[in-house]
Amino acid sequence: LNNMNGNLSGYVKSERHGQSMTIEFFHPKSNSLPGSLLSELATQIHSAGLDDEVRVILLRSAGDNAFCAGASFAELSAVKTSQEGEGFFNGFAHVINSMRKCPKFIIARVQGKSVGGGVGLIAAADYSIALTGAEIKLSELAIGIGPFVIGPAMERKIGSSFFSQLAIDAFSWRTAEWAKSRGLYSEVHLTNELMDESIARLINQLSHSNPQAMREMKKMFWEGTSHWDQLLAERAKVSGKLVAGEFAQTALKKG
């Protein structure tokens, strides 16, 4: 299986290896996510979840630099109305909800820095394996908005105290060790080789594990989140209104 998004400025592709599916996304601007890639990502995660041959999903981005720079600044600065903004942020809501509802474990491979929505994707994964240089930052407030859509995934993963620290200090990077000690990263490795060896080992184990047991575990881990379809849609509305406002548009044009 290999779905390539026709968007020349980026892609999402899925490749099956035995009983695992690798979903990779790419964008030339530090793997940031415009609406088209968000939509494709949600679709491919959903499809992999329905594929009986697949027992585990690896979510990764291309290249050796940033894992994900979050929302596409070009698209955010083109937003004219709160409805357009809401539509864009619903893209992130759909990806997080597709990860939450997917009956398979999703492992994130985090090879570099992540910002904003990119950190949200990591929080929505079930297990994340990172490199030492994979720093994180929630920069939303710095551009006049806030991490509303990813908030529930962040709070569920690292708790409201650490989430609020990241959200309030929108200008500072936190180290991979900070992220690991708060539970966002499951493992942190010194080299690509060590990271990929650990991923291969875990994927191999999960490929031979009972799919029914894993499905039930996934349900258990995500218990209490069934209202997120509505919650994240409401949060997208808040973000949409803010991003269309004068403050955010001025900040984005400076950025």
PDB file of C-alpha atoms in Angstrom:
ATOM      1  CA  LEU A   1       0.000   0.000   0.000  1.00  0.00           C
ATOM      2  CA  ASN A   2       1.453   3.353  -0.912  1.00  0.00           C
ATOM      3  CA  ASN A   3      -0.757   6.447  -0.891  1.00  0.00           C
ATOM      4  CA  MET A   4       1.038   9.546  -2.035  1.00  0.00           C
ATOM      5  CA  ASN A   5      -0.612  12.901  -1.633  1.00  0.00           C
ATOM      6  CA  GLY A   6      -0.424  14.771  -4.954  1.00  0.00           C
ATOM      7  CA  ASN A   7       0.614  17.960  -3.180  1.00  0.00           C
ATOM      8  CA  LEU A   8       4.060  18.816  -4.612  1.00  0.00           C
ATOM      9  CA  SER A   9       5.051  20.804  -1.559  1.00  0.00           C
ATOM     10  CA  GLY A  10       4.689  17.820   0.724  1.00  0.00           C
ATOM     11  CA  TYR A  11       3.296  14.324   1.050  1.00  0.00           C
ATOM     12  CA  VAL A  12       1.868  11.671   3.337  1.00  0.00           C
ATOM     13  CA  LYS A  13       2.642   8.079   2.406  1.00  0.00           C
ATOM     14  CA  SER A  14       1.866   4.698   3.919  1.00  0.00           C
ATOM     15  CA  GLU A  15       3.995   1.581   3.477  1.00  0.00           C
ATOM     16  CA  ARG A  16       3.299  -1.806   4.975  1.00  0.00           C
ATOM     17  CA  HIS A  17       6.197  -3.902   6.273  1.00  0.00           C
ATOM     18  CA  GLY A  18       4.891  -7.280   7.421  1.00  0.00           C
ATOM     19  CA  GLN A  19       2.322  -6.525  10.105  1.00  0.00           C
ATOM     20  CA  SER A  20       3.314  -2.920  10.671  1.00  0.00           C
ATOM     21  CA  MET A  21       2.338   0.190   8.727  1.00  0.00           C
ATOM     22  CA  THR A  22       4.689   3.149   8.456  1.00  0.00           C
ATOM     23  CA  ILE A  23       2.970   6.474   7.830  1.00  0.00           C
ATOM     24  CA  GLU A  24       5.431   9.186   6.851  1.00  0.00           C
ATOM     25  CA  PHE A  25       4.746  12.882   6.303  1.00  0.00           C
ATOM     26  CA  PHE A  26       6.953  15.508   4.711  1.00  0.00           C
ATOM     27  CA  HIS A  27       6.858  19.237   4.058  1.00  0.00           C
ATOM     28  CA  PRO A  28       9.823  21.341   2.896  1.00  0.00           C
ATOM     29  CA  LYS A  29       9.175  23.879   5.677  1.00  0.00           C
ATOM     30  CA  SER A  30      10.440  21.773   8.612  1.00  0.00           C
ATOM     31  CA  ASN A  31       7.682  19.182   8.154  1.00  0.00           C
ATOM     32  CA  SER A  32       4.992  21.741   8.997  1.00  0.00           C
ATOM     33  CA  LEU A  33       1.414  20.749   8.304  1.00  0.00           C
ATOM     34  CA  PRO A  34      -0.906  22.574   5.898  1.00  0.00           C
ATOM     35  CA  GLY A  35      -4.574  21.571   5.747  1.00  0.00           C
ATOM     36  CA  SER A  36      -4.109  19.171   2.819  1.00  0.00           C
ATOM     37  CA  LEU A  37      -1.488  17.127   4.686  1.00  0.00           C
ATOM     38  CA  LEU A  38      -3.548  17.118   7.905  1.00  0.00           C
ATOM     39  CA  SER A  39      -6.510  15.731   6.002  1.00  0.00           C
ATOM     40  CA  GLU A  40      -4.364  13.059   4.311  1.00  0.00           C
ATOM     41  CA  LEU A  41      -2.746  12.112   7.626  1.00  0.00           C
ATOM     42  CA  ALA A  42      -6.137  11.617   9.318  1.00  0.00           C
ATOM     43  CA  THR A  43      -7.337   9.512   6.356  1.00  0.00           C
ATOM     44  CA  GLN A  44      -4.279   7.261   6.281  1.00  0.00           C
ATOM     45  CA  ILE A  45      -4.286   6.702  10.063  1.00  0.00           C
ATOM     46  CA  HIS A  46      -7.976   5.765   9.830  1.00  0.00           C
ATOM     47  CA  SER A  47      -7.286   3.350   6.926  1.00  0.00           C
ATOM     48  CA  ALA A  48      -4.390   1.678   8.736  1.00  0.00           C
ATOM     49  CA  GLY A  49      -6.669   1.223  11.744  1.00  0.00           C
ATOM     50  CA  LEU A  50      -9.160  -0.678   9.563  1.00  0.00           C
ATOM     51  CA  ASP A  51      -6.539  -2.909   7.908  1.00  0.00           C
ATOM     52  CA  ASP A  52      -6.693  -6.379   9.515  1.00  0.00           C
ATOM     53  CA  GLU A  53      -3.170  -7.188   8.338  1.00  0.00           C
ATOM     54  CA  VAL A  54      -1.746  -4.304  10.384  1.00  0.00           C
ATOM     55  CA  ARG A  55      -1.027  -4.732  14.093  1.00  0.00           C
ATOM     56  CA  VAL A  56       1.045  -1.636  14.814  1.00  0.00           C
ATOM     57  CA  ILE A  57       1.549   1.793  13.204  1.00  0.00           C
ATOM     58  CA  LEU A  58       4.758   3.819  13.059  1.00  0.00           C
ATOM     59  CA  LEU A  59       4.258   7.563  12.587  1.00  0.00           C
ATOM     60  CA  ARG A  60       7.338   9.367  11.332  1.00  0.00           C
ATOM     61  CA  SER A  61       8.400  12.382   9.334  1.00  0.00           C
ATOM     62  CA  ALA A  62      10.994  12.587   6.585  1.00  0.00           C
ATOM     63  CA  GLY A  63      14.570  13.810   6.905  1.00  0.00           C
ATOM     64  CA  ASP A  64      16.981  14.229   9.793  1.00  0.00           C
ATOM     65  CA  ASN A  65      15.965  17.681  10.993  1.00  0.00           C
ATOM     66  CA  ALA A  66      12.646  18.755  12.516  1.00  0.00           C
ATOM     67  CA  PHE A  67      10.027  16.169  13.389  1.00  0.00           C
ATOM     68  CA  CYS A  68       7.190  18.665  12.894  1.00  0.00           C
ATOM     69  CA  ALA A  69       7.009  22.461  12.963  1.00  0.00           C
ATOM     70  CA  GLY A  70       3.266  22.350  13.625  1.00  0.00           C
ATOM     71  CA  ALA A  71       0.718  24.417  11.722  1.00  0.00           C
ATOM     72  CA  SER A  72       1.712  25.892   8.369  1.00  0.00           C
ATOM     73  CA  PHE A  73       2.456  29.608   8.929  1.00  0.00           C
ATOM     74  CA  ALA A  74       1.650  30.320   5.284  1.00  0.00           C
ATOM     75  CA  GLU A  75      -1.871  28.968   5.763  1.00  0.00           C
ATOM     76  CA  LEU A  76      -2.356  30.647   9.141  1.00  0.00           C
ATOM     77  CA  SER A  77      -1.395  34.051   7.759  1.00  0.00           C
ATOM     78  CA  ALA A  78      -3.767  33.584   4.796  1.00  0.00           C
ATOM     79  CA  VAL A  79      -6.758  33.147   7.160  1.00  0.00           C
ATOM     80  CA  LYS A  80      -9.299  35.940   6.632  1.00  0.00           C
ATOM     81  CA  THR A  81     -12.288  34.784   8.713  1.00  0.00           C
ATOM     82  CA  SER A  82     -12.803  32.883  11.944  1.00  0.00           C
ATOM     83  CA  GLN A  83     -14.617  30.172   9.899  1.00  0.00           C
ATOM     84  CA  GLU A  84     -11.528  29.664   7.737  1.00  0.00           C
ATOM     85  CA  GLY A  85      -9.396  29.493  10.878  1.00  0.00           C
ATOM     86  CA  GLU A  86     -11.761  27.014  12.479  1.00  0.00           C
ATOM     87  CA  GLY A  87     -11.624  24.862   9.338  1.00  0.00           C
ATOM     88  CA  PHE A  88      -7.832  24.786   9.480  1.00  0.00           C
ATOM     89  CA  PHE A  89      -7.655  23.848  13.177  1.00  0.00           C
ATOM     90  CA  ASN A  90     -10.293  21.181  12.662  1.00  0.00           C
ATOM     91  CA  GLY A  91      -7.611  19.495  10.536  1.00  0.00           C
ATOM     92  CA  PHE A  92      -5.504  19.011  13.685  1.00  0.00           C
ATOM     93  CA  ALA A  93      -8.615  17.922  15.603  1.00  0.00           C
ATOM     94  CA  HIS A  94      -9.285  15.216  12.999  1.00  0.00           C
ATOM     95  CA  VAL A  95      -5.716  13.882  13.145  1.00  0.00           C
ATOM     96  CA  ILE A  96      -5.721  13.687  16.949  1.00  0.00           C
ATOM     97  CA  ASN A  97      -9.151  12.044  16.983  1.00  0.00           C
ATOM     98  CA  SER A  98      -8.125   9.536  14.293  1.00  0.00           C
ATOM     99  CA  MET A  99      -5.068   8.604  16.401  1.00  0.00           C
ATOM    100  CA  ARG A 100      -7.244   8.309  19.522  1.00  0.00           C
ATOM    101  CA  LYS A 101      -9.855   6.090  17.839  1.00  0.00           C
ATOM    102  CA  CYS A 102      -7.403   3.958  15.875  1.00  0.00           C
ATOM    103  CA  PRO A 103      -7.605   0.432  17.382  1.00  0.00           C
ATOM    104  CA  LYS A 104      -3.865  -0.116  16.888  1.00  0.00           C
ATOM    105  CA  PHE A 105      -0.943   1.250  18.910  1.00  0.00           C
ATOM    106  CA  ILE A 106       0.735   4.216  17.246  1.00  0.00           C
ATOM    107  CA  ILE A 107       4.463   4.648  17.847  1.00  0.00           C
ATOM    108  CA  ALA A 108       5.969   8.041  17.042  1.00  0.00           C
ATOM    109  CA  ARG A 109       9.558   8.295  15.806  1.00  0.00           C
ATOM    110  CA  VAL A 110      10.759  11.750  16.858  1.00  0.00           C
ATOM    111  CA  GLN A 111      14.093  12.510  15.181  1.00  0.00           C
ATOM    112  CA  GLY A 112      14.161  16.276  15.760  1.00  0.00           C
ATOM    113  CA  LYS A 113      12.501  19.361  17.168  1.00  0.00           C
ATOM    114  CA  SER A 114       8.737  19.815  17.343  1.00  0.00           C
ATOM    115  CA  VAL A 115       6.616  22.906  17.765  1.00  0.00           C
ATOM    116  CA  GLY A 116       2.940  23.406  18.601  1.00  0.00           C
ATOM    117  CA  GLY A 117       0.730  20.944  16.761  1.00  0.00           C
ATOM    118  CA  GLY A 118       3.764  18.711  16.182  1.00  0.00           C
ATOM    119  CA  VAL A 119       4.067  18.253  19.951  1.00  0.00           C
ATOM    120  CA  GLY A 120       0.336  17.489  19.968  1.00  0.00           C
ATOM    121  CA  LEU A 121       0.864  14.646  17.493  1.00  0.00           C
ATOM    122  CA  ILE A 122       3.516  13.136  19.775  1.00  0.00           C
ATOM    123  CA  ALA A 123       1.150  13.424  22.755  1.00  0.00           C
ATOM    124  CA  ALA A 124      -1.578  11.623  20.789  1.00  0.00           C
ATOM    125  CA  ALA A 125       0.754   8.708  19.963  1.00  0.00           C
ATOM    126  CA  ASP A 126       0.672   5.708  22.293  1.00  0.00           C
ATOM    127  CA  TYR A 127       4.459   5.418  22.606  1.00  0.00           C
ATOM    128  CA  SER A 128       7.165   7.778  21.386  1.00  0.00           C
ATOM    129  CA  ILE A 129      10.845   7.145  20.795  1.00  0.00           C
ATOM    130  CA  ALA A 130      13.024  10.207  20.344  1.00  0.00           C
ATOM    131  CA  LEU A 131      16.553  11.445  19.720  1.00  0.00           C
ATOM    132  CA  THR A 132      18.482  13.520  22.263  1.00  0.00           C
ATOM    133  CA  GLY A 133      18.119  16.668  20.152  1.00  0.00           C
ATOM    134  CA  ALA A 134      14.319  16.383  19.896  1.00  0.00           C
ATOM    135  CA  GLU A 135      13.436  19.555  21.792  1.00  0.00           C
ATOM    136  CA  ILE A 136       9.862  20.792  22.090  1.00  0.00           C
ATOM    137  CA  LYS A 137       8.071  24.125  22.310  1.00  0.00           C
ATOM    138  CA  LEU A 138       4.434  25.233  22.348  1.00  0.00           C
ATOM    139  CA  SER A 139       4.849  28.540  20.520  1.00  0.00           C
ATOM    140  CA  GLU A 140       1.157  29.340  19.985  1.00  0.00           C
ATOM    141  CA  LEU A 141       0.914  32.255  22.423  1.00  0.00           C
ATOM    142  CA  ALA A 142       3.934  33.836  20.721  1.00  0.00           C
ATOM    143  CA  ILE A 143       1.828  34.205  17.561  1.00  0.00           C
ATOM    144  CA  GLY A 144      -1.306  35.396  19.329  1.00  0.00           C
ATOM    145  CA  ILE A 145      -3.178  32.098  19.632  1.00  0.00           C
ATOM    146  CA  GLY A 146      -3.003  29.180  22.119  1.00  0.00           C
ATOM    147  CA  PRO A 147      -2.582  25.384  22.107  1.00  0.00           C
ATOM    148  CA  PHE A 148      -6.335  24.769  22.354  1.00  0.00           C
ATOM    149  CA  VAL A 149      -6.892  21.797  20.020  1.00  0.00           C
ATOM    150  CA  ILE A 150      -3.853  19.864  21.252  1.00  0.00           C
ATOM    151  CA  GLY A 151      -4.552  20.777  24.901  1.00  0.00           C
ATOM    152  CA  PRO A 152      -6.570  17.662  25.805  1.00  0.00           C
ATOM    153  CA  ALA A 153      -3.924  15.339  24.302  1.00  0.00           C
ATOM    154  CA  MET A 154      -1.139  17.221  26.099  1.00  0.00           C
ATOM    155  CA  GLU A 155      -2.940  17.223  29.465  1.00  0.00           C
ATOM    156  CA  ARG A 156      -3.789  13.537  29.177  1.00  0.00           C
ATOM    157  CA  LYS A 157      -0.145  12.706  28.500  1.00  0.00           C
ATOM    158  CA  ILE A 158       1.865  15.034  30.773  1.00  0.00           C
ATOM    159  CA  GLY A 159      -0.724  16.541  33.152  1.00  0.00           C
ATOM    160  CA  SER A 160      -2.113  20.048  33.365  1.00  0.00           C
ATOM    161  CA  SER A 161       0.817  21.514  35.303  1.00  0.00           C
ATOM    162  CA  PHE A 162       3.512  20.651  32.752  1.00  0.00           C
ATOM    163  CA  PHE A 163       1.164  21.436  29.858  1.00  0.00           C
ATOM    164  CA  SER A 164       0.460  24.900  31.271  1.00  0.00           C
ATOM    165  CA  GLN A 165       4.197  25.529  31.799  1.00  0.00           C
ATOM    166  CA  LEU A 166       4.849  24.812  28.122  1.00  0.00           C
ATOM    167  CA  ALA A 167       1.831  26.814  26.984  1.00  0.00           C
ATOM    168  CA  ILE A 168       2.640  29.906  29.080  1.00  0.00           C
ATOM    169  CA  ASP A 169       6.355  30.111  28.249  1.00  0.00           C
ATOM    170  CA  ALA A 170       5.824  29.993  24.501  1.00  0.00           C
ATOM    171  CA  PHE A 171       9.339  31.211  23.694  1.00  0.00           C
ATOM    172  CA  SER A 172      11.488  28.564  25.391  1.00  0.00           C
ATOM    173  CA  TRP A 173      12.567  25.171  24.110  1.00  0.00           C
ATOM    174  CA  ARG A 174      12.419  22.213  26.506  1.00  0.00           C
ATOM    175  CA  THR A 175      14.956  19.417  26.113  1.00  0.00           C
ATOM    176  CA  ALA A 176      14.202  15.832  25.140  1.00  0.00           C
ATOM    177  CA  GLU A 177      15.136  14.823  28.695  1.00  0.00           C
ATOM    178  CA  TRP A 178      12.548  17.285  30.053  1.00  0.00           C
ATOM    179  CA  ALA A 179       9.952  15.709  27.740  1.00  0.00           C
ATOM    180  CA  LYS A 180      10.960  12.181  28.776  1.00  0.00           C
ATOM    181  CA  SER A 181      10.860  12.882  32.503  1.00  0.00           C
ATOM    182  CA  ARG A 182       7.319  14.289  32.091  1.00  0.00           C
ATOM    183  CA  GLY A 183       6.138  11.235  30.151  1.00  0.00           C
ATOM    184  CA  LEU A 184       5.833  12.738  26.661  1.00  0.00           C
ATOM    185  CA  TYR A 185       8.719  10.620  25.339  1.00  0.00           C
ATOM    186  CA  SER A 186       8.869   6.944  26.262  1.00  0.00           C
ATOM    187  CA  GLU A 187      12.558   6.655  25.349  1.00  0.00           C
ATOM    188  CA  VAL A 188      15.362   9.031  24.304  1.00  0.00           C
ATOM    189  CA  HIS A 189      18.386   7.765  22.348  1.00  0.00           C
ATOM    190  CA  LEU A 190      21.781   9.242  21.534  1.00  0.00           C
ATOM    191  CA  THR A 191      21.949   8.224  17.875  1.00  0.00           C
ATOM    192  CA  ASN A 192      19.631   7.490  14.949  1.00  0.00           C
ATOM    193  CA  GLU A 193      20.921   3.901  14.913  1.00  0.00           C
ATOM    194  CA  LEU A 194      20.005   3.303  18.562  1.00  0.00           C
ATOM    195  CA  MET A 195      16.606   4.964  18.106  1.00  0.00           C
ATOM    196  CA  ASP A 196      15.794   2.895  15.021  1.00  0.00           C
ATOM    197  CA  GLU A 197      17.011  -0.334  16.640  1.00  0.00           C
ATOM    198  CA  SER A 198      14.696   0.261  19.575  1.00  0.00           C
ATOM    199  CA  ILE A 199      11.777   1.041  17.244  1.00  0.00           C
ATOM    200  CA  ALA A 200      12.442  -2.119  15.204  1.00  0.00           C
ATOM    201  CA  ARG A 201      12.567  -4.229  18.377  1.00  0.00           C
ATOM    202  CA  LEU A 202       9.268  -2.842  19.695  1.00  0.00           C
ATOM    203  CA  ILE A 203       7.507  -3.115  16.329  1.00  0.00           C
ATOM    204  CA  ASN A 204       8.679  -6.713  16.001  1.00  0.00           C
ATOM    205  CA  GLN A 205       7.308  -7.550  19.465  1.00  0.00           C
ATOM    206  CA  LEU A 206       3.964  -5.848  18.796  1.00  0.00           C
ATOM    207  CA  SER A 207       3.673  -7.498  15.377  1.00  0.00           C
ATOM    208  CA  HIS A 208       3.626 -10.840  17.186  1.00  0.00           C
ATOM    209  CA  SER A 209       1.284  -9.743  19.978  1.00  0.00           C
ATOM    210  CA  ASN A 210      -2.412 -10.528  20.264  1.00  0.00           C
ATOM    211  CA  PRO A 211      -4.345  -7.928  18.206  1.00  0.00           C
ATOM    212  CA  GLN A 212      -7.477  -8.323  20.365  1.00  0.00           C
ATOM    213  CA  ALA A 213      -5.482  -7.729  23.550  1.00  0.00           C
ATOM    214  CA  MET A 214      -3.853  -4.627  22.040  1.00  0.00           C
ATOM    215  CA  ARG A 215      -7.228  -3.307  20.837  1.00  0.00           C
ATOM    216  CA  GLU A 216      -8.675  -3.691  24.365  1.00  0.00           C
ATOM    217  CA  MET A 217      -5.582  -2.054  25.890  1.00  0.00           C
ATOM    218  CA  LYS A 218      -5.861   0.880  23.500  1.00  0.00           C
ATOM    219  CA  LYS A 219      -9.509   1.338  24.553  1.00  0.00           C
ATOM    220  CA  MET A 220      -8.466   1.240  28.204  1.00  0.00           C
ATOM    221  CA  PHE A 221      -5.637   3.759  27.744  1.00  0.00           C
ATOM    222  CA  TRP A 222      -7.998   6.224  26.049  1.00  0.00           C
ATOM    223  CA  GLU A 223     -10.942   5.716  28.399  1.00  0.00           C
ATOM    224  CA  GLY A 224     -12.808   8.914  29.203  1.00  0.00           C
ATOM    225  CA  THR A 225     -12.039  10.642  25.894  1.00  0.00           C
ATOM    226  CA  SER A 226     -15.174   9.787  23.922  1.00  0.00           C
ATOM    227  CA  HIS A 227     -16.321  13.448  24.114  1.00  0.00           C
ATOM    228  CA  TRP A 228     -13.220  14.635  22.231  1.00  0.00           C
ATOM    229  CA  ASP A 229     -14.962  14.835  18.826  1.00  0.00           C
ATOM    230  CA  GLN A 230     -17.065  17.641  20.231  1.00  0.00           C
ATOM    231  CA  LEU A 231     -14.401  19.080  22.563  1.00  0.00           C
ATOM    232  CA  LEU A 232     -11.725  19.434  19.882  1.00  0.00           C
ATOM    233  CA  ALA A 233     -14.251  20.952  17.448  1.00  0.00           C
ATOM    234  CA  GLU A 234     -15.097  23.565  20.112  1.00  0.00           C
ATOM    235  CA  ARG A 235     -11.389  24.214  20.666  1.00  0.00           C
ATOM    236  CA  ALA A 236     -10.872  24.626  16.892  1.00  0.00           C
ATOM    237  CA  LYS A 237     -13.536  27.339  16.982  1.00  0.00           C
ATOM    238  CA  VAL A 238     -11.614  29.227  19.698  1.00  0.00           C
ATOM    239  CA  SER A 239      -8.335  28.948  17.731  1.00  0.00           C
ATOM    240  CA  GLY A 240     -10.071  29.957  14.502  1.00  0.00           C
ATOM    241  CA  LYS A 241     -11.464  33.116  16.037  1.00  0.00           C
ATOM    242  CA  LEU A 242      -8.088  34.087  17.518  1.00  0.00           C
ATOM    243  CA  VAL A 243      -6.038  33.383  14.393  1.00  0.00           C
ATOM    244  CA  ALA A 244      -8.337  35.559  12.277  1.00  0.00           C
ATOM    245  CA  GLY A 245      -7.932  38.434  14.749  1.00  0.00           C
ATOM    246  CA  GLU A 246      -5.694  41.442  14.259  1.00  0.00           C
ATOM    247  CA  PHE A 247      -3.214  40.493  17.002  1.00  0.00           C
ATOM    248  CA  ALA A 248      -2.441  37.052  15.561  1.00  0.00           C
ATOM    249  CA  GLN A 249      -2.318  38.246  11.949  1.00  0.00           C
ATOM    250  CA  THR A 250       0.157  41.014  12.861  1.00  0.00           C
ATOM    251  CA  ALA A 251       2.309  38.524  14.829  1.00  0.00           C
ATOM    252  CA  LEU A 252       2.221  35.996  11.947  1.00  0.00           C
ATOM    253  CA  LYS A 253       3.308  38.595   9.407  1.00  0.00           C
ATOM    254  CA  LYS A 254       6.265  39.499  11.635  1.00  0.00           C
ATOM    255  CA  GLY A 255       7.123  35.816  12.116  1.00  0.00           C
TER     256      GLY A 255
END
